[in-house]
Coordinates of C-alpha atoms in Angstrom, one line a residue:
X2 CA 0.5 -0.1 0.1
X3 CA 1.3 3.4 -0.3
X4 CA 1.1 6.3 1.8
X5 CA -1.6 8.0 0.7
X6 CA -4.0 5.0 1.5
X7 CA -7.0 5.3 3.3
X8 CA -6.8 2.1 3.8
X9 CA -5.6 0.6 6.5
X10 CA -2.8 -2.1 6.6
X11 CA -4.6 -4.2 9.3
X12 CA -8.4 -5.0 8.8
X13 CA -8.9 -6.5 11.2
X14 CA -9.0 -5.7 15.1
X15 CA -7.0 -7.1 17.7
X16 CA -7.1 -6.9 22.1
X17 CA -4.9 -7.0 24.2
X18 CA -6.7 -8.6 27.1
X19 CA -8.1 -11.8 26.3
X20 CA -12.5 -12.1 25.4
X21 CA -13.1 -14.3 28.5
X22 CA -12.2 -10.8 30.3
X23 CA -15.6 -8.2 28.2
X24 CA -17.9 -10.6 28.5
X25 CA -20.5 -10.4 30.9
X26 CA -20.9 -12.7 34.2
X27 CA -23.8 -14.5 33.0
X28 CA -22.4 -15.4 30.3
X29 CA -18.7 -17.0 31.1
X30 CA -20.0 -19.9 33.2
X31 CA -23.2 -22.2 33.7
X32 CA -24.4 -23.0 37.3
X33 CA -26.3 -25.3 36.6
X34 CA -27.9 -27.2 33.4
X35 CA -32.0 -28.0 34.1
X36 CA -32.8 -30.0 30.9
X37 CA -36.4 -29.6 30.5
X38 CA -38.9 -33.1 30.8
X39 CA -41.6 -33.1 27.9
X40 CA -45.1 -34.6 28.7
X41 CA -44.5 -37.3 27.3
X42 CA -41.5 -38.5 29.2
X43 CA -44.1 -37.8 32.2
X44 CA -46.9 -39.6 31.0
X45 CA -44.6 -43.0 30.6
X46 CA -42.2 -42.2 34.1
X47 CA -46.3 -41.9 35.9
X48 CA -46.6 -45.6 33.6
X49 CA -44.3 -47.2 35.2
X50 CA -44.2 -45.8 38.8
X51 CA -48.3 -47.1 38.5
X52 CA -45.9 -50.7 37.4
X53 CA -47.2 -51.3 34.1
X54 CA -44.1 -51.5 31.2
X55 CA -46.3 -50.1 28.7
X56 CA -48.6 -47.6 28.0
X57 CA -50.4 -51.0 25.7
X58 CA -50.2 -52.5 29.0
X59 CA -51.3 -49.6 31.1
X60 CA -54.0 -49.2 29.1
X61 CA -55.3 -52.0 29.0
X62 CA -55.7 -52.8 32.8
X63 CA -57.6 -50.2 32.9
X64 CA -58.9 -48.4 29.6
X65 CA -62.4 -48.3 31.3
X66 CA -61.7 -45.9 34.6
X67 CA -59.4 -44.2 31.4
X68 CA -62.2 -43.9 29.2
X69 CA -59.5 -42.5 26.2
X70 CA -58.7 -45.3 22.9
X71 CA -55.7 -46.5 22.7
X72 CA -54.5 -45.2 19.9
X73 CA -54.9 -41.8 22.1
X74 CA -52.9 -43.3 24.5
X75 CA -50.2 -44.5 22.2
X76 CA -49.6 -40.9 20.1
X77 CA -49.7 -39.3 23.9
X78 CA -46.7 -41.8 24.7
X79 CA -45.1 -41.3 22.0
X80 CA -45.7 -37.6 21.2
X81 CA -47.5 -37.3 17.8
X82 CA -50.1 -35.7 19.7
X83 CA -49.9 -33.1 22.6
X84 CA -52.3 -34.1 26.0
X85 CA -55.3 -32.3 26.3
X86 CA -56.2 -31.4 29.5
X87 CA -59.0 -33.5 29.2
X88 CA -56.8 -36.9 29.1
X89 CA -54.4 -35.0 31.4
X90 CA -57.6 -35.1 34.1
X91 CA -58.3 -38.9 33.4
X92 CA -54.3 -40.2 33.8
X93 CA -54.1 -37.7 36.9
X94 CA -57.1 -40.0 38.7
X95 CA -56.0 -43.8 37.1
X96 CA -52.1 -42.7 37.5
X97 CA -52.0 -40.4 40.0
X98 CA -49.8 -36.7 40.0
X99 CA -51.7 -34.0 39.4
X100 CA -53.6 -32.4 35.9
X101 CA -51.1 -30.3 35.4
X102 CA -47.7 -32.1 36.2
X103 CA -49.1 -34.1 32.7
X104 CA -49.1 -30.5 31.1

């Protein structure tokens, strides 16, 4: 480059301090890792806590108490269909926990 150029020969910015010092405290360290549990995982957990190996076994043993189709229960445990408030109330009545816990 010649002396009359407006361009700086160094086109990038250099820092004397490491980048960690420029970061805010909450971006430097993560104190806790939280894994969110989806409703389908809570439903499967409740089914296993109730002593059933599979959702189908749980449905067969409680089909009259649940008053829902087997397909709906399988879809809820697979996560293909969201758990409705009405279904959550039925699961709570049969498998324990509260309806809000399933949602």
